[in-house]
Amino acid sequence: MKYLGNELTYDKILKDYLAVKGKNKEKELAQVGRLREIAWLEDKNLKQALLYWKESYSGIENTKIDIDFELLLADQFAKKTGTEAYEKKLKDLNMHFLWKNSELFNGKITETQMKKLEMQKVKDIPDTPECGWEPQYFYRTSDMIVAFEEYKGKVSGSIYKMSFKNGEAVVLGNEHMDSNYNEKDFVNHFGDLLSTRWISSPHEYHIQNGDAGIFIFTFKDGKLFSYECMYYC
C-alpha cells in the first residue's frame, strides 16, 4: 500500500471505521476486518480492535473467527512480565521432550541416546539451520530432527524440529502436550509467555528462548501439530 498512497495505520483505519459505523453495514464490516488484522500485526491496540469486531459482528455468524478466543489471547498477552520474571518462569517449567519413554532435554541430548532410539545419522538437513547456530551434524526420524554440536570436546544436541504424529510429546510444567493437546489449554496455561502470528494459518505461537532465539509451537485445527527452535541472525 505504501507505493499506492499513504501507508495504512491503525489510527487511519479506526477513523474510517468509526465514520461508517452504524451507517453502512457493508463498509463497517470491511473496515473492522482491516482494523482487526492490523491490530494483530501491531499488537498495541489489539483489545480495542477485537471488541469493535465483536460489536460490529453481533448477530452475524462468522465460523472462521472465534473472537472470544482472540480476546482471551489479548488478555493473556497483557499479563506478560519483565525479562527476568519471564526467564525464571520458563526455566521453572523445565521443558523437555518425550519419545519412546525417553526424556530428552535440549542441550543435554547425547549421541548415545540417539543411537538407543535408533535415529538415523545424516550429514545435512536441507534448509536448516537458521544462521546463528551451526551444528556439525544431525540425527533424524520421519517426525523429528535433532541437531548436534561439539564444544570443547563435548558433544550435545537439541531437538530442532518435531511433529506430533507417533506419540511424541513436549512437557512444560504439568502439561503433557502431544497430538491431542488442545490449543485453548495451551493459551490458558502459557499465554503470558506467548507472542503469535495469529493472522497466519495454521496458528503459530512463539516462546522467547533467551535473547537469541525462539521456540515455535504450531497448532492445526485446534491441536498441537509441530515444534521447532530457531535462532536469530
PDB file of C-alpha atoms in Angstrom:
ATOM      1  CA  MET A   1       0.000   0.000   0.000  1.00  0.00           C
ATOM      2  CA  LYS A   2       2.848   2.434   0.650  1.00  0.00           C
ATOM      3  CA  TYR A   3       3.598   2.524  -3.087  1.00  0.00           C
ATOM      4  CA  LEU A   4      -0.015   3.334  -3.922  1.00  0.00           C
ATOM      5  CA  GLY A   5      -0.526   6.150  -1.441  1.00  0.00           C
ATOM      6  CA  ASN A   6      -0.365   6.830   2.270  1.00  0.00           C
ATOM      7  CA  GLU A   7       0.644   3.800   4.329  1.00  0.00           C
ATOM      8  CA  LEU A   8      -2.243   2.320   6.277  1.00  0.00           C
ATOM      9  CA  THR A   9      -2.078   2.813  10.037  1.00  0.00           C
ATOM     10  CA  TYR A  10      -4.294   1.655  12.869  1.00  0.00           C
ATOM     11  CA  ASP A  11      -5.430   5.221  13.586  1.00  0.00           C
ATOM     12  CA  LYS A  12      -6.320   5.817   9.919  1.00  0.00           C
ATOM     13  CA  ILE A  13      -8.397   2.621   9.700  1.00  0.00           C
ATOM     14  CA  LEU A  14     -10.045   3.353  13.063  1.00  0.00           C
ATOM     15  CA  LYS A  15     -11.106   6.776  11.783  1.00  0.00           C
ATOM     16  CA  ASP A  16     -12.557   5.227   8.609  1.00  0.00           C
ATOM     17  CA  TYR A  17     -14.332   2.545  10.635  1.00  0.00           C
ATOM     18  CA  LEU A  18     -15.939   4.995  13.054  1.00  0.00           C
ATOM     19  CA  ALA A  19     -17.085   7.136  10.104  1.00  0.00           C
ATOM     20  CA  VAL A  20     -19.245   4.304   8.703  1.00  0.00           C
ATOM     21  CA  LYS A  21     -20.127   2.506  11.951  1.00  0.00           C
ATOM     22  CA  GLY A  22     -23.907   2.223  12.280  1.00  0.00           C
ATOM     23  CA  LYS A  23     -24.448   3.884   8.879  1.00  0.00           C
ATOM     24  CA  ASN A  24     -23.327   1.387   6.233  1.00  0.00           C
ATOM     25  CA  LYS A  25     -23.060  -2.245   7.419  1.00  0.00           C
ATOM     26  CA  GLU A  26     -21.085  -3.496   4.411  1.00  0.00           C
ATOM     27  CA  LYS A  27     -18.437  -0.795   4.765  1.00  0.00           C
ATOM     28  CA  GLU A  28     -18.453  -1.151   8.547  1.00  0.00           C
ATOM     29  CA  LEU A  29     -17.626  -4.876   8.371  1.00  0.00           C
ATOM     30  CA  ALA A  30     -14.923  -4.275   5.763  1.00  0.00           C
ATOM     31  CA  GLN A  31     -13.237  -1.618   7.903  1.00  0.00           C
ATOM     32  CA  VAL A  32     -13.494  -3.554  11.175  1.00  0.00           C
ATOM     33  CA  GLY A  33     -11.921  -6.564   9.414  1.00  0.00           C
ATOM     34  CA  ARG A  34      -8.976  -4.382   8.424  1.00  0.00           C
ATOM     35  CA  LEU A  35      -8.845  -2.971  11.950  1.00  0.00           C
ATOM     36  CA  ARG A  36      -8.630  -6.433  13.485  1.00  0.00           C
ATOM     37  CA  GLU A  37      -5.934  -7.527  11.046  1.00  0.00           C
ATOM     38  CA  ILE A  38      -3.634  -4.553  11.553  1.00  0.00           C
ATOM     39  CA  ALA A  39      -4.145  -4.730  15.320  1.00  0.00           C
ATOM     40  CA  TRP A  40      -2.804  -8.315  15.292  1.00  0.00           C
ATOM     41  CA  LEU A  41       0.230  -7.133  13.331  1.00  0.00           C
ATOM     42  CA  GLU A  42       0.943  -4.218  15.690  1.00  0.00           C
ATOM     43  CA  ASP A  43      -0.467  -5.712  18.922  1.00  0.00           C
ATOM     44  CA  LYS A  44      -0.734  -2.423  20.851  1.00  0.00           C
ATOM     45  CA  ASN A  45      -4.438  -1.766  20.132  1.00  0.00           C
ATOM     46  CA  LEU A  46      -5.474  -5.402  19.979  1.00  0.00           C
ATOM     47  CA  LYS A  47      -8.126  -5.490  22.720  1.00  0.00           C
ATOM     48  CA  GLN A  48      -9.911  -2.397  21.386  1.00  0.00           C
ATOM     49  CA  ALA A  49      -9.977  -3.692  17.799  1.00  0.00           C
ATOM     50  CA  LEU A  50     -11.313  -7.092  18.843  1.00  0.00           C
ATOM     51  CA  LEU A  51     -14.088  -5.525  20.906  1.00  0.00           C
ATOM     52  CA  TYR A  52     -15.094  -3.376  17.917  1.00  0.00           C
ATOM     53  CA  TRP A  53     -15.069  -6.509  15.748  1.00  0.00           C
ATOM     54  CA  LYS A  54     -17.304  -8.366  18.215  1.00  0.00           C
ATOM     55  CA  GLU A  55     -19.696  -5.396  18.404  1.00  0.00           C
ATOM     56  CA  SER A  56     -19.975  -4.958  14.637  1.00  0.00           C
ATOM     57  CA  TYR A  57     -20.498  -8.682  14.033  1.00  0.00           C
ATOM     58  CA  SER A  58     -23.088  -9.048  16.808  1.00  0.00           C
ATOM     59  CA  GLY A  59     -25.866 -11.235  15.430  1.00  0.00           C
ATOM     60  CA  ILE A  60     -23.839 -12.174  12.338  1.00  0.00           C
ATOM     61  CA  GLU A  61     -22.344 -15.673  12.229  1.00  0.00           C
ATOM     62  CA  ASN A  62     -18.697 -15.952  11.181  1.00  0.00           C
ATOM     63  CA  THR A  63     -17.477 -19.521  11.521  1.00  0.00           C
ATOM     64  CA  LYS A  64     -13.904 -18.610  10.519  1.00  0.00           C
ATOM     65  CA  ILE A  65     -13.251 -16.423  13.548  1.00  0.00           C
ATOM     66  CA  ASP A  66     -13.581 -17.236  17.270  1.00  0.00           C
ATOM     67  CA  ILE A  67     -13.459 -13.689  18.599  1.00  0.00           C
ATOM     68  CA  ASP A  68     -13.848 -14.746  22.257  1.00  0.00           C
ATOM     69  CA  PHE A  69     -10.713 -16.890  21.922  1.00  0.00           C
ATOM     70  CA  GLU A  70      -8.877 -13.939  20.376  1.00  0.00           C
ATOM     71  CA  LEU A  71      -9.988 -11.753  23.295  1.00  0.00           C
ATOM     72  CA  LEU A  72      -8.628 -14.398  25.682  1.00  0.00           C
ATOM     73  CA  LEU A  73      -5.293 -14.168  23.880  1.00  0.00           C
ATOM     74  CA  ALA A  74      -5.294 -10.380  24.134  1.00  0.00           C
ATOM     75  CA  ASP A  75      -5.934 -10.600  27.891  1.00  0.00           C
ATOM     76  CA  GLN A  76      -3.124 -13.130  28.315  1.00  0.00           C
ATOM     77  CA  PHE A  77      -0.665 -11.025  26.329  1.00  0.00           C
ATOM     78  CA  ALA A  78      -1.406  -8.091  28.631  1.00  0.00           C
ATOM     79  CA  LYS A  79      -0.079 -10.176  31.572  1.00  0.00           C
ATOM     80  CA  LYS A  80       3.403 -10.584  30.042  1.00  0.00           C
ATOM     81  CA  THR A  81       6.099  -9.936  32.654  1.00  0.00           C
ATOM     82  CA  GLY A  82       9.551  -8.368  32.509  1.00  0.00           C
ATOM     83  CA  THR A  83      12.554 -10.247  31.162  1.00  0.00           C
ATOM     84  CA  GLU A  84      13.841 -11.695  34.455  1.00  0.00           C
ATOM     85  CA  ALA A  85      10.443 -12.981  35.618  1.00  0.00           C
ATOM     86  CA  TYR A  86       9.754 -14.339  32.133  1.00  0.00           C
ATOM     87  CA  GLU A  87      13.039 -16.271  32.034  1.00  0.00           C
ATOM     88  CA  LYS A  88      12.506 -17.621  35.563  1.00  0.00           C
ATOM     89  CA  LYS A  89       9.016 -18.915  34.739  1.00  0.00           C
ATOM     90  CA  LEU A  90      10.251 -20.612  31.577  1.00  0.00           C
ATOM     91  CA  LYS A  91      13.164 -22.209  33.443  1.00  0.00           C
ATOM     92  CA  ASP A  92      10.852 -23.439  36.216  1.00  0.00           C
ATOM     93  CA  LEU A  93       8.638 -25.140  33.593  1.00  0.00           C
ATOM     94  CA  ASN A  94      11.611 -27.446  32.866  1.00  0.00           C
ATOM     95  CA  MET A  95      10.737 -28.003  29.204  1.00  0.00           C
ATOM     96  CA  HIS A  96      11.697 -31.415  27.832  1.00  0.00           C
ATOM     97  CA  PHE A  97      10.587 -33.939  25.235  1.00  0.00           C
ATOM     98  CA  LEU A  98       9.286 -37.487  25.416  1.00  0.00           C
ATOM     99  CA  TRP A  99       9.759 -40.131  22.775  1.00  0.00           C
ATOM    100  CA  LYS A 100       9.659 -43.908  23.199  1.00  0.00           C
ATOM    101  CA  ASN A 101       9.579 -43.399  27.001  1.00  0.00           C
ATOM    102  CA  SER A 102      12.843 -41.439  26.887  1.00  0.00           C
ATOM    103  CA  GLU A 103      13.177 -37.917  28.282  1.00  0.00           C
ATOM    104  CA  LEU A 104      15.156 -35.597  26.015  1.00  0.00           C
ATOM    105  CA  PHE A 105      16.389 -32.247  27.345  1.00  0.00           C
ATOM    106  CA  ASN A 106      17.564 -29.510  24.999  1.00  0.00           C
ATOM    107  CA  GLY A 107      21.332 -29.087  25.212  1.00  0.00           C
ATOM    108  CA  LYS A 108      21.773 -32.362  27.115  1.00  0.00           C
ATOM    109  CA  ILE A 109      20.808 -34.870  24.434  1.00  0.00           C
ATOM    110  CA  THR A 110      23.675 -37.233  23.662  1.00  0.00           C
ATOM    111  CA  GLU A 111      24.745 -39.349  20.721  1.00  0.00           C
ATOM    112  CA  THR A 112      24.261 -42.421  22.904  1.00  0.00           C
ATOM    113  CA  GLN A 113      20.591 -41.529  23.393  1.00  0.00           C
ATOM    114  CA  MET A 114      20.097 -41.050  19.666  1.00  0.00           C
ATOM    115  CA  LYS A 115      21.614 -44.436  18.888  1.00  0.00           C
ATOM    116  CA  LYS A 116      19.463 -46.087  21.568  1.00  0.00           C
ATOM    117  CA  LEU A 117      16.372 -44.532  19.969  1.00  0.00           C
ATOM    118  CA  GLU A 118      17.555 -45.872  16.596  1.00  0.00           C
ATOM    119  CA  MET A 119      17.596 -42.466  14.972  1.00  0.00           C
ATOM    120  CA  GLN A 120      19.401 -42.188  11.657  1.00  0.00           C
ATOM    121  CA  LYS A 121      22.504 -40.003  11.494  1.00  0.00           C
ATOM    122  CA  VAL A 122      22.587 -37.737   8.450  1.00  0.00           C
ATOM    123  CA  LYS A 123      25.186 -35.297   7.183  1.00  0.00           C
ATOM    124  CA  ASP A 124      22.900 -32.407   6.385  1.00  0.00           C
ATOM    125  CA  ILE A 125      19.261 -31.299   6.519  1.00  0.00           C
ATOM    126  CA  PRO A 126      18.080 -29.010   3.690  1.00  0.00           C
ATOM    127  CA  ASP A 127      17.032 -25.510   4.796  1.00  0.00           C
ATOM    128  CA  THR A 128      18.489 -25.865   8.280  1.00  0.00           C
ATOM    129  CA  PRO A 129      19.742 -24.419  10.484  1.00  0.00           C
ATOM    130  CA  GLU A 130      18.985 -20.726  10.755  1.00  0.00           C
ATOM    131  CA  CYS A 131      22.047 -18.514  10.982  1.00  0.00           C
ATOM    132  CA  GLY A 132      23.452 -18.044  14.453  1.00  0.00           C
ATOM    133  CA  TRP A 133      23.678 -21.747  15.210  1.00  0.00           C
ATOM    134  CA  GLU A 134      25.638 -24.151  13.054  1.00  0.00           C
ATOM    135  CA  PRO A 135      25.567 -27.732  14.364  1.00  0.00           C
ATOM    136  CA  GLN A 136      28.036 -30.103  12.739  1.00  0.00           C
ATOM    137  CA  TYR A 137      25.614 -32.975  12.231  1.00  0.00           C
ATOM    138  CA  PHE A 138      22.103 -34.315  12.703  1.00  0.00           C
ATOM    139  CA  TYR A 139      20.045 -37.348  13.656  1.00  0.00           C
ATOM    140  CA  ARG A 140      16.514 -37.763  12.370  1.00  0.00           C
ATOM    141  CA  THR A 141      13.370 -39.831  12.113  1.00  0.00           C
ATOM    142  CA  SER A 142      10.381 -39.102   9.906  1.00  0.00           C
ATOM    143  CA  ASP A 143       8.929 -36.931  12.711  1.00  0.00           C
ATOM    144  CA  MET A 144      11.972 -35.473  14.438  1.00  0.00           C
ATOM    145  CA  ILE A 145      15.292 -33.751  13.779  1.00  0.00           C
ATOM    146  CA  VAL A 146      17.963 -33.499  16.467  1.00  0.00           C
ATOM    147  CA  ALA A 147      20.806 -31.089  15.757  1.00  0.00           C
ATOM    148  CA  PHE A 148      24.236 -31.645  17.314  1.00  0.00           C
ATOM    149  CA  GLU A 149      27.256 -29.508  18.019  1.00  0.00           C
ATOM    150  CA  GLU A 150      30.619 -30.091  19.656  1.00  0.00           C
ATOM    151  CA  TYR A 151      32.139 -27.625  22.120  1.00  0.00           C
ATOM    152  CA  LYS A 152      35.486 -28.215  23.832  1.00  0.00           C
ATOM    153  CA  GLY A 153      35.243 -31.914  23.077  1.00  0.00           C
ATOM    154  CA  LYS A 154      31.722 -32.302  24.450  1.00  0.00           C
ATOM    155  CA  VAL A 155      29.009 -33.403  22.030  1.00  0.00           C
ATOM    156  CA  SER A 156      25.449 -32.362  22.840  1.00  0.00           C
ATOM    157  CA  GLY A 157      22.221 -31.938  20.943  1.00  0.00           C
ATOM    158  CA  SER A 158      18.887 -30.191  20.859  1.00  0.00           C
ATOM    159  CA  ILE A 159      15.505 -31.016  19.406  1.00  0.00           C
ATOM    160  CA  TYR A 160      15.494 -28.873  16.289  1.00  0.00           C
ATOM    161  CA  LYS A 161      12.124 -29.912  14.866  1.00  0.00           C
ATOM    162  CA  MET A 162       9.395 -32.273  15.992  1.00  0.00           C
ATOM    163  CA  SER A 163       5.977 -33.189  14.657  1.00  0.00           C
ATOM    164  CA  PHE A 164       3.459 -34.885  16.916  1.00  0.00           C
ATOM    165  CA  LYS A 165       2.245 -37.902  14.968  1.00  0.00           C
ATOM    166  CA  ASN A 166       3.606 -41.029  16.617  1.00  0.00           C
ATOM    167  CA  GLY A 167       3.471 -40.484  20.365  1.00  0.00           C
ATOM    168  CA  GLU A 168       5.996 -37.659  20.533  1.00  0.00           C
ATOM    169  CA  ALA A 169       5.342 -35.138  23.323  1.00  0.00           C
ATOM    170  CA  VAL A 170       6.729 -31.971  24.871  1.00  0.00           C
ATOM    171  CA  VAL A 171       6.354 -31.301  28.587  1.00  0.00           C
ATOM    172  CA  LEU A 172       6.032 -27.801  30.060  1.00  0.00           C
ATOM    173  CA  GLY A 173       5.474 -27.817  33.809  1.00  0.00           C
ATOM    174  CA  ASN A 174       2.495 -30.105  34.453  1.00  0.00           C
ATOM    175  CA  GLU A 175       1.303 -30.024  30.848  1.00  0.00           C
ATOM    176  CA  HIS A 176       1.984 -33.134  28.776  1.00  0.00           C
ATOM    177  CA  MET A 177       1.482 -31.978  25.199  1.00  0.00           C
ATOM    178  CA  ASP A 178       1.031 -34.426  22.339  1.00  0.00           C
ATOM    179  CA  SER A 179      -1.011 -34.519  19.124  1.00  0.00           C
ATOM    180  CA  ASN A 180      -4.249 -34.422  21.148  1.00  0.00           C
ATOM    181  CA  TYR A 181      -3.272 -31.329  23.128  1.00  0.00           C
ATOM    182  CA  ASN A 182      -5.804 -28.508  22.851  1.00  0.00           C
ATOM    183  CA  GLU A 183      -4.819 -25.026  21.644  1.00  0.00           C
ATOM    184  CA  LYS A 184      -7.033 -23.245  24.182  1.00  0.00           C
ATOM    185  CA  ASP A 185      -5.393 -25.165  27.051  1.00  0.00           C
ATOM    186  CA  PHE A 186      -2.003 -24.034  25.726  1.00  0.00           C
ATOM    187  CA  VAL A 187      -3.105 -20.387  25.721  1.00  0.00           C
ATOM    188  CA  ASN A 188      -4.682 -20.645  29.181  1.00  0.00           C
ATOM    189  CA  HIS A 189      -1.524 -22.116  30.713  1.00  0.00           C
ATOM    190  CA  PHE A 190       1.204 -20.235  28.848  1.00  0.00           C
ATOM    191  CA  GLY A 191      -0.451 -17.159  27.347  1.00  0.00           C
ATOM    192  CA  ASP A 192       1.752 -14.731  29.295  1.00  0.00           C
ATOM    193  CA  LEU A 193       4.832 -16.288  27.634  1.00  0.00           C
ATOM    194  CA  LEU A 194       3.487 -16.169  24.092  1.00  0.00           C
ATOM    195  CA  SER A 195       3.580 -13.999  21.040  1.00  0.00           C
ATOM    196  CA  THR A 196       1.817 -15.119  17.891  1.00  0.00           C
ATOM    197  CA  ARG A 197       1.303 -14.752  14.173  1.00  0.00           C
ATOM    198  CA  TRP A 198      -2.431 -15.138  14.596  1.00  0.00           C
ATOM    199  CA  ILE A 199      -3.440 -13.853  11.168  1.00  0.00           C
ATOM    200  CA  SER A 200      -1.461 -16.639   9.501  1.00  0.00           C
ATOM    201  CA  SER A 201      -2.842 -20.155   9.280  1.00  0.00           C
ATOM    202  CA  PRO A 202      -2.167 -22.563  10.918  1.00  0.00           C
ATOM    203  CA  HIS A 203      -1.716 -20.699  14.212  1.00  0.00           C
ATOM    204  CA  GLU A 204       1.911 -20.268  15.229  1.00  0.00           C
ATOM    205  CA  TYR A 205       2.974 -19.324  18.774  1.00  0.00           C
ATOM    206  CA  HIS A 206       6.427 -18.179  19.888  1.00  0.00           C
ATOM    207  CA  ILE A 207       8.118 -18.523  23.291  1.00  0.00           C
ATOM    208  CA  GLN A 208      11.293 -16.483  23.719  1.00  0.00           C
ATOM    209  CA  ASN A 209      14.466 -18.552  24.159  1.00  0.00           C
ATOM    210  CA  GLY A 210      16.903 -16.161  25.819  1.00  0.00           C
ATOM    211  CA  ASP A 211      17.920 -13.160  23.732  1.00  0.00           C
ATOM    212  CA  ALA A 212      18.962 -15.161  20.670  1.00  0.00           C
ATOM    213  CA  GLY A 213      16.115 -17.443  19.687  1.00  0.00           C
ATOM    214  CA  ILE A 214      12.553 -18.672  19.934  1.00  0.00           C
ATOM    215  CA  PHE A 215      10.612 -21.883  20.392  1.00  0.00           C
ATOM    216  CA  ILE A 216       7.813 -22.206  17.820  1.00  0.00           C
ATOM    217  CA  PHE A 217       4.637 -24.206  18.511  1.00  0.00           C
ATOM    218  CA  THR A 218       2.198 -24.706  15.640  1.00  0.00           C
ATOM    219  CA  PHE A 219      -1.437 -25.752  16.052  1.00  0.00           C
ATOM    220  CA  LYS A 220      -3.689 -27.068  13.281  1.00  0.00           C
ATOM    221  CA  ASP A 221      -7.438 -27.397  13.762  1.00  0.00           C
ATOM    222  CA  GLY A 222      -7.019 -26.622  17.455  1.00  0.00           C
ATOM    223  CA  LYS A 223      -4.467 -29.396  18.172  1.00  0.00           C
ATOM    224  CA  LEU A 224      -0.674 -29.349  18.611  1.00  0.00           C
ATOM    225  CA  PHE A 225       0.986 -30.101  15.294  1.00  0.00           C
ATOM    226  CA  SER A 226       4.702 -29.242  15.459  1.00  0.00           C
ATOM    227  CA  TYR A 227       7.570 -27.739  17.420  1.00  0.00           C
ATOM    228  CA  GLU A 228      10.669 -26.003  16.103  1.00  0.00           C
ATOM    229  CA  CYS A 229      13.505 -23.930  17.515  1.00  0.00           C
ATOM    230  CA  MET A 230      15.011 -21.016  15.623  1.00  0.00           C
ATOM    231  CA  TYR A 231      17.928 -18.684  16.282  1.00  0.00           C
ATOM    232  CA  TYR A 232      18.100 -15.093  15.115  1.00  0.00           C
ATOM    233  CA  CYS A 233      20.652 -13.818  12.621  1.00  0.00           C
TER     234      CYS A 233
END
